[in-house]
PDB file of C-alpha atoms in Angstrom:
ATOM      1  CA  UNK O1441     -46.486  39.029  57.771  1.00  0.00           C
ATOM      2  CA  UNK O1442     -49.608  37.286  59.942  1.00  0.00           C
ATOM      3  CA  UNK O1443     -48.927  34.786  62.323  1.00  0.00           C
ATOM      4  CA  UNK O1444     -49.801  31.174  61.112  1.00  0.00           C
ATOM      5  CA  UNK O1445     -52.702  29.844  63.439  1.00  0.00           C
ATOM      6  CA  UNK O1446     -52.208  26.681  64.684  1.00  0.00           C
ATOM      7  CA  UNK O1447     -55.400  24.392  64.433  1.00  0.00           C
ATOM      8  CA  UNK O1448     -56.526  20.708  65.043  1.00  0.00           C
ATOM      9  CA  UNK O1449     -59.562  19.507  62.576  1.00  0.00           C
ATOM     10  CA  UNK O1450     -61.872  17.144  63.960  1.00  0.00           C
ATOM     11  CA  UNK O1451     -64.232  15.339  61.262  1.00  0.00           C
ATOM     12  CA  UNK O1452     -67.051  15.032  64.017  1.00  0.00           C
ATOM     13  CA  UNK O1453     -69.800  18.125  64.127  1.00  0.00           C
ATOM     14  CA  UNK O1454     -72.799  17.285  66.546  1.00  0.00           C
ATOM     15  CA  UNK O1455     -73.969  17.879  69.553  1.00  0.00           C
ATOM     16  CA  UNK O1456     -71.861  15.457  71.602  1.00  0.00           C
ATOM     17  CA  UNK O1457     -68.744  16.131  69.858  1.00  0.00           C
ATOM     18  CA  UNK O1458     -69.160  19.910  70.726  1.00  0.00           C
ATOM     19  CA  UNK O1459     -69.876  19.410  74.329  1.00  0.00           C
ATOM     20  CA  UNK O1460     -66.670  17.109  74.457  1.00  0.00           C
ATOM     21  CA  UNK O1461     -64.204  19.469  72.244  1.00  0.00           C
ATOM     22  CA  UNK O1462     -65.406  22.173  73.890  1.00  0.00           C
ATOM     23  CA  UNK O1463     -64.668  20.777  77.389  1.00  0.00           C
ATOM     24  CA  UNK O1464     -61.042  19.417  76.051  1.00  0.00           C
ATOM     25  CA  UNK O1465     -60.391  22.767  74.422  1.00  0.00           C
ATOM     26  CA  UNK O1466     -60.558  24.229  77.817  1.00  0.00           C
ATOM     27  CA  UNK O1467     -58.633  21.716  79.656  1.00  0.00           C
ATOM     28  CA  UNK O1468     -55.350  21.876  77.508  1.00  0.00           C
ATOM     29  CA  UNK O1469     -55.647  25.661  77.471  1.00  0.00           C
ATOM     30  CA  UNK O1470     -57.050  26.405  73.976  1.00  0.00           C
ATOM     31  CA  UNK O1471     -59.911  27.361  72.207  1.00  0.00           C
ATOM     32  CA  UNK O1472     -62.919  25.421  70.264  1.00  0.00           C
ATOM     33  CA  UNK O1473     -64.454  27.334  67.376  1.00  0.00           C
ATOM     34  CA  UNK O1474     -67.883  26.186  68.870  1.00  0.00           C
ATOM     35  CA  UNK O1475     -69.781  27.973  65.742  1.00  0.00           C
ATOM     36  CA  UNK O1476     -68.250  25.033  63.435  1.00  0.00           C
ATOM     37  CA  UNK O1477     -70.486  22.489  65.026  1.00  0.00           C
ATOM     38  CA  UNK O1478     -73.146  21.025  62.544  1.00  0.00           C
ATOM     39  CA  UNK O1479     -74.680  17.495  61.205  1.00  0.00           C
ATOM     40  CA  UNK O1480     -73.942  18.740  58.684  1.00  0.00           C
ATOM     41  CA  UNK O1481     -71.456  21.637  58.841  1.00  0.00           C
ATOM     42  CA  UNK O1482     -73.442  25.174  58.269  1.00  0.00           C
ATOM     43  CA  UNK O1483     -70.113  26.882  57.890  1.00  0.00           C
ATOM     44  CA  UNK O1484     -67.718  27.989  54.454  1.00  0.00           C
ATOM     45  CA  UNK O1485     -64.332  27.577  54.771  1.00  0.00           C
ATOM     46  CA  UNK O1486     -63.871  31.110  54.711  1.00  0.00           C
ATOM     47  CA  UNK O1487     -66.316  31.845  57.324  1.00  0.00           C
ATOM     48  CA  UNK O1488     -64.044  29.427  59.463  1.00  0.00           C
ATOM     49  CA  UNK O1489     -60.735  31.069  58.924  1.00  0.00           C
ATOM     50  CA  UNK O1490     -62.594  34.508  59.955  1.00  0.00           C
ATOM     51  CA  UNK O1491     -62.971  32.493  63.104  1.00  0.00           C
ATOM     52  CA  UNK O1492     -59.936  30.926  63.570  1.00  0.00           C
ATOM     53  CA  UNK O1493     -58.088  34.423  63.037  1.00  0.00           C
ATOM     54  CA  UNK O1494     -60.076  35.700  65.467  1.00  0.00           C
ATOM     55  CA  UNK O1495     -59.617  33.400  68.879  1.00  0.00           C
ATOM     56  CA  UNK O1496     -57.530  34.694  71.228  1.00  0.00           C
ATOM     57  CA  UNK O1497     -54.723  31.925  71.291  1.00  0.00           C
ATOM     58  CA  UNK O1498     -53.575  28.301  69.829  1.00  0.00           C
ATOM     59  CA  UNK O1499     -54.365  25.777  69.651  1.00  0.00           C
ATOM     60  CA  UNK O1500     -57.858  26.194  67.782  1.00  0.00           C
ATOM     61  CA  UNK O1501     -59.835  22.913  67.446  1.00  0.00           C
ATOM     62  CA  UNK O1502     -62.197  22.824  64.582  1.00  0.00           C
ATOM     63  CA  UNK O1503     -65.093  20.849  63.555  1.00  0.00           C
ATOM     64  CA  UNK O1504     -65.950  19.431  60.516  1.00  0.00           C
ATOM     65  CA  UNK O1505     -69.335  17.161  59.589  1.00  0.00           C
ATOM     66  CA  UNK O1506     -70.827  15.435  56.022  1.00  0.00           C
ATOM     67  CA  UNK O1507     -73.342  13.629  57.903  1.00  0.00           C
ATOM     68  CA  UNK O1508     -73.267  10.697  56.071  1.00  0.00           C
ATOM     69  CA  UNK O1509     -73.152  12.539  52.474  1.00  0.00           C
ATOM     70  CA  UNK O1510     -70.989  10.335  49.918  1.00  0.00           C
ATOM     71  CA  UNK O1511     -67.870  11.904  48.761  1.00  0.00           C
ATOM     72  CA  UNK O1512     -67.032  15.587  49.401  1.00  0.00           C
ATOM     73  CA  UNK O1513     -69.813  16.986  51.373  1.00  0.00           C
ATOM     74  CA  UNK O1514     -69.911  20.656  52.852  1.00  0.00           C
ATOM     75  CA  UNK O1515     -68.211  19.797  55.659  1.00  0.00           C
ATOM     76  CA  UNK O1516     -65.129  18.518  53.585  1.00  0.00           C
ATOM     77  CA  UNK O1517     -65.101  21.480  51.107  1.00  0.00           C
ATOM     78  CA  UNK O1518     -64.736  23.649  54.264  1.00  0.00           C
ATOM     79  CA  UNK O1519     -62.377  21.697  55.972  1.00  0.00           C
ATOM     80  CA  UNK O1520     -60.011  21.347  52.725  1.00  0.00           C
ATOM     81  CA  UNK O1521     -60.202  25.276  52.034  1.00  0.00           C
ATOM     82  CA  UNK O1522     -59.137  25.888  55.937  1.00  0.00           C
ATOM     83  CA  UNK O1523     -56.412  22.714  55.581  1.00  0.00           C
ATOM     84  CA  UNK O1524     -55.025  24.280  52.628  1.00  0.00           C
ATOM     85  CA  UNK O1525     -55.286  27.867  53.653  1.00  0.00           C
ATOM     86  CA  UNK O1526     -51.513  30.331  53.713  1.00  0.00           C
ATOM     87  CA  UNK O1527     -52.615  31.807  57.427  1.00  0.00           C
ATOM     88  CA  UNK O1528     -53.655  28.276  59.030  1.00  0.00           C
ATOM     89  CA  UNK O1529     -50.740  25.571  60.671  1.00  0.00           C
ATOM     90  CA  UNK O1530     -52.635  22.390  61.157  1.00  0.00           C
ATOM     91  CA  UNK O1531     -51.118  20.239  63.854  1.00  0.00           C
ATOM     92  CA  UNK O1532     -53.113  16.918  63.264  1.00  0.00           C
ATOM     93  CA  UNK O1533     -56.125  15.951  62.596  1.00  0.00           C
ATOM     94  CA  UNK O1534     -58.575  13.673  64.451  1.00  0.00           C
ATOM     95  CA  UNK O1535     -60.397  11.676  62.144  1.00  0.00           C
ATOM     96  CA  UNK O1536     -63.736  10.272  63.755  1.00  0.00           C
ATOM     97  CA  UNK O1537     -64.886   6.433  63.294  1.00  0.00           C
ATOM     98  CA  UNK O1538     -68.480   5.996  61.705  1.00  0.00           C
ATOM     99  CA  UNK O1539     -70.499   2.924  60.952  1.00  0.00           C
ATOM    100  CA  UNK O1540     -70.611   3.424  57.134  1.00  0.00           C
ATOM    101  CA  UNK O1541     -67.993   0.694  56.085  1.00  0.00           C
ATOM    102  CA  UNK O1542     -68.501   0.723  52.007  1.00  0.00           C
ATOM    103  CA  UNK O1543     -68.528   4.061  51.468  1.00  0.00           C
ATOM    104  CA  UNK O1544     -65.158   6.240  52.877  1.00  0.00           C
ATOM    105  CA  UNK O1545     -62.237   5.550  54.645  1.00  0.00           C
ATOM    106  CA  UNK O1546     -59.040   7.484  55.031  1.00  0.00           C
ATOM    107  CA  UNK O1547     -55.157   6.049  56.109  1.00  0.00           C
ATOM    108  CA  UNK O1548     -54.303   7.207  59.976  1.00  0.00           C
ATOM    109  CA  UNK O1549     -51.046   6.984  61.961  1.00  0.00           C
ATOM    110  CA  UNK O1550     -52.185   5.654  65.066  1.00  0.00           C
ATOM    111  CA  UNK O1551     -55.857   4.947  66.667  1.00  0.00           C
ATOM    112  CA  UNK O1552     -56.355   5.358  70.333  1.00  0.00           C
ATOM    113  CA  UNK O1553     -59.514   2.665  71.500  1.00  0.00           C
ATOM    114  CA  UNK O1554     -62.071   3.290  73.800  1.00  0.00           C
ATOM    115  CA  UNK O1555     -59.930   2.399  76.765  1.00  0.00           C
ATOM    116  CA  UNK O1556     -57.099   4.683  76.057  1.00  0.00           C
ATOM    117  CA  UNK O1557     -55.143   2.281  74.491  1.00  0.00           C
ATOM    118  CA  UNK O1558     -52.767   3.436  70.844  1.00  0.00           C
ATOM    119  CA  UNK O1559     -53.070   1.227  67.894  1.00  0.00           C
ATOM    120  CA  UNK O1560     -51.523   0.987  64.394  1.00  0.00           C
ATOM    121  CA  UNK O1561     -55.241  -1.005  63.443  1.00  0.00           C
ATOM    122  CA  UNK O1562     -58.332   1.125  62.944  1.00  0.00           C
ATOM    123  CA  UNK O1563     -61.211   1.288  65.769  1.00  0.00           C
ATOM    124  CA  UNK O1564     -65.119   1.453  65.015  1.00  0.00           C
ATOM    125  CA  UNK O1565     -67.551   4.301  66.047  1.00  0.00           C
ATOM    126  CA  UNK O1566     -67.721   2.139  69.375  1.00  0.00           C
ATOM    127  CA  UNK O1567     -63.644   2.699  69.580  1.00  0.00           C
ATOM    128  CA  UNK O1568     -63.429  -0.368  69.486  1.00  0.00           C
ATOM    129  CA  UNK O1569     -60.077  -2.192  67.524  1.00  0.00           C
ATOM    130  CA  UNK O1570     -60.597  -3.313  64.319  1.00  0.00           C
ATOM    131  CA  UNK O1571     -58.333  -5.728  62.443  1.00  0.00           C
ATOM    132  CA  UNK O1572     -56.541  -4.138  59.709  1.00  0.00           C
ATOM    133  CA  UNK O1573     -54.016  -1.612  60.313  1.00  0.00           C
ATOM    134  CA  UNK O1574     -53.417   1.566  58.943  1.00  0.00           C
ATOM    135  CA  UNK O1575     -57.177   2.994  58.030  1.00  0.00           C
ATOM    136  CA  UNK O1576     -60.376   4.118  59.475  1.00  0.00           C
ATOM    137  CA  UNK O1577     -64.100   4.428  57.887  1.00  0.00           C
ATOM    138  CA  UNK O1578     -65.685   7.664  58.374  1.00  0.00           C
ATOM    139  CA  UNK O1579     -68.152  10.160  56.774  1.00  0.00           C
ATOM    140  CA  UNK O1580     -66.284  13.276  56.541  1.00  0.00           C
ATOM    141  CA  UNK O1581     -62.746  11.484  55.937  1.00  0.00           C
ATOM    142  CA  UNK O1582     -62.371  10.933  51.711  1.00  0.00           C
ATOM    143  CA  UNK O1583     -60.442  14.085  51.142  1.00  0.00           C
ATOM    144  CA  UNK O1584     -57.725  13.393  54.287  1.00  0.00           C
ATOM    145  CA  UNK O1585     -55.131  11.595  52.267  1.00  0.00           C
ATOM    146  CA  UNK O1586     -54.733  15.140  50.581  1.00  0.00           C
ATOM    147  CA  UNK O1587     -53.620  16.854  53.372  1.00  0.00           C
ATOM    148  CA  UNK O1588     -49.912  16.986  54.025  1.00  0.00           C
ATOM    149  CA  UNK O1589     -50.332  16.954  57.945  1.00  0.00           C
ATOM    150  CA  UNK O1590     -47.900  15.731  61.115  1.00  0.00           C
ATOM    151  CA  UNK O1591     -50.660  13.040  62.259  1.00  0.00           C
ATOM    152  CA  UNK O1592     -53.552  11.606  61.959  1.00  0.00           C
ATOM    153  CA  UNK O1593     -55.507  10.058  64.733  1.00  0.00           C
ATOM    154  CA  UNK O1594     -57.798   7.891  64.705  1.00  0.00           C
ATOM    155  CA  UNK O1595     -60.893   7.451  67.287  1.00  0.00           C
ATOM    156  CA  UNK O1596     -64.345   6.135  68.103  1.00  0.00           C
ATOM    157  CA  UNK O1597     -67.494   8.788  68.122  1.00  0.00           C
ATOM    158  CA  UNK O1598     -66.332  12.072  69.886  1.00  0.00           C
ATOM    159  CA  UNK O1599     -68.571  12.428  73.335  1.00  0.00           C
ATOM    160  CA  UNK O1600     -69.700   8.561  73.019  1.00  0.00           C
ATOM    161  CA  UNK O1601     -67.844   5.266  72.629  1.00  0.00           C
ATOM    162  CA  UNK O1602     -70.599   3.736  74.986  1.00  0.00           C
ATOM    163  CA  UNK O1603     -69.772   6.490  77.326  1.00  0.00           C
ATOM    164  CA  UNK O1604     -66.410   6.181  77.515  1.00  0.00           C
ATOM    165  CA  UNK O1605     -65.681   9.534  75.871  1.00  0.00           C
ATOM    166  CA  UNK O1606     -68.835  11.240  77.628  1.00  0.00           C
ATOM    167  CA  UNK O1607     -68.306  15.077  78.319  1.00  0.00           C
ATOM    168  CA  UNK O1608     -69.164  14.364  81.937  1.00  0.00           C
ATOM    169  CA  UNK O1609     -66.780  11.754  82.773  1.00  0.00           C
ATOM    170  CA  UNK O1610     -64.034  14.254  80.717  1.00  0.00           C
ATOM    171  CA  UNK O1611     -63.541  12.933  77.160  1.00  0.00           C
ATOM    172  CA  UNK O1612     -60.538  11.177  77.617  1.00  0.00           C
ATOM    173  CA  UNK O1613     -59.813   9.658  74.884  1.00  0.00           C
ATOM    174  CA  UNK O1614     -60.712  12.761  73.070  1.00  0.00           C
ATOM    175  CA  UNK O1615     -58.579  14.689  75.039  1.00  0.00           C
ATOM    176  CA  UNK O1616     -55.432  12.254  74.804  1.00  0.00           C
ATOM    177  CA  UNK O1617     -55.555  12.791  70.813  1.00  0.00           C
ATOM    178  CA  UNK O1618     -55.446  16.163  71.146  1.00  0.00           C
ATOM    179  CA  UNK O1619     -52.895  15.631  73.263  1.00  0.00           C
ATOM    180  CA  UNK O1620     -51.309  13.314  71.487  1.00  0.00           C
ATOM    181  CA  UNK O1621     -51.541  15.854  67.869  1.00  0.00           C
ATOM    182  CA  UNK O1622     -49.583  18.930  70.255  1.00  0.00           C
ATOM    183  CA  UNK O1623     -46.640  16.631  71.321  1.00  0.00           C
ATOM    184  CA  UNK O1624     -45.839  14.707  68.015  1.00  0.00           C
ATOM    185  CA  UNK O1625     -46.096  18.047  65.939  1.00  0.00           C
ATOM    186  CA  UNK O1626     -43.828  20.122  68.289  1.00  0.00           C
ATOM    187  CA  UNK O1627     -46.483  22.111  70.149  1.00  0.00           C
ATOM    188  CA  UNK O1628     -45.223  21.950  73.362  1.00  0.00           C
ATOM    189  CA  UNK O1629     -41.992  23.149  72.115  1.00  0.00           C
ATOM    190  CA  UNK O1630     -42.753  26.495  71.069  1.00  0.00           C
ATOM    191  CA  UNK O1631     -42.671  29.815  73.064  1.00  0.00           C
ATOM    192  CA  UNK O1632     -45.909  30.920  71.466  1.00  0.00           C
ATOM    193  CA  UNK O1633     -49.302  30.526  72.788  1.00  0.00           C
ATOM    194  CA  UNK O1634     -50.443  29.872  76.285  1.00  0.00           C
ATOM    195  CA  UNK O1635     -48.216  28.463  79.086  1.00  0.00           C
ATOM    196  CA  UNK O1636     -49.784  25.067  79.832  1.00  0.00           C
ATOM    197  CA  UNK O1637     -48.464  21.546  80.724  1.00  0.00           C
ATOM    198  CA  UNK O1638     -47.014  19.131  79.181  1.00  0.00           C
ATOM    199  CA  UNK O1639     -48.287  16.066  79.259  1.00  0.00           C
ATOM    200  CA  UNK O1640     -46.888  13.325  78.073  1.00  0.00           C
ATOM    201  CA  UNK O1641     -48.714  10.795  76.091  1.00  0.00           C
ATOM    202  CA  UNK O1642     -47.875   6.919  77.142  1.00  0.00           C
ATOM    203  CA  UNK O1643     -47.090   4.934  74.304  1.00  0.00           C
TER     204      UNK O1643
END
């Protein structure tokens, strides 16, 4: 019997959310599936578990993008078919903030804002706190509330946020919801995978 791969989806897919999952990937000691970036996604679903079987060691961060498209894009189809496949563990998911307010939204567990700070309310695509609790609008977010998944966090545009999630300055707050996803869902607590810190997420 196959090892379940362990894998955080990210509903971002372009050029700056690469650069900044790429960079986190490496910092927490895992590995970024850097062919899934797109706007939109280019990739099936099983072209992405070929991938995902393939990296070397957990945690795998995916990417995942409609651009915009109304309901289930391409990027959705392939992120359901990896969410739902019988080889693939996903730990979390980090669900990306867009400016499209009409169209899709999805519930979350927690937001972290552009200055590090968790929230039950949403943020925008700034990361900035928004008022009601408990959602976030996105363009690759309408099939989420499917997935039966430990958490789902909710952030500002991957690699922006008005710089405050810029690849050269580190991606923080991208990296503290990845960090965030390992600890609530038990990561840390495993023998498998690379040895690596644990850091622990301030509430």
């Amino acid at each position: 019997m196959s090892i379940r791969r362990r894998v955080i989806l990210v509903t971002d897919g372009d050029e700056y959310a690469k650069k900044a999952i790429e960079h986190v990937a490496h910092e927490i000691g895992g590995r970024c599936i850097s062919r899934s970036q797109g706007n939109p996604s280019k990739l099936t679903g099983p072209e992405l578990v070929h991938l995902i079987k393939k990296a070397p060691h957990d945690p795998v961060l995916v990417m995942f993008d409609d651009s915009g498209i109304v309901g289930e894009g391409a990027g959705e189809n392939a992120l359901k078919y990896v969410a739902f496949h019988d080889e693939i563990e996903v730990l979390g998911v980090i669900a990306v903030a867009a400016k499209s307010r009409h169209e899709e939204w999805t519930r979350i567990d927690v937001s972290i804002d552009r200055d590090g700070e968790l929230t039950p309310n949403g943020v925008d695509k700034f990361g900035i706190q928004e008022l009601e609790p408990g959602r976030i609008n996105g363009d690759t977010v309408y099939c989420l509330d499917e997935l039966d998944v430990p958490l789902i966090v909710g952030i500002g545009d991957i690699g922006k946020m008005a710089r405050h999630d810029s690849y050269k300055v580190g991606s923080p707050i991208t990296k503290k919801a990845v960090q965030l996803i390992l600890e609530r869902s038990g990561f840390y607590d495993t023998n498998r995978g690379p040895k690596m810190a644990n850091p622990r997420i301030s509430q």
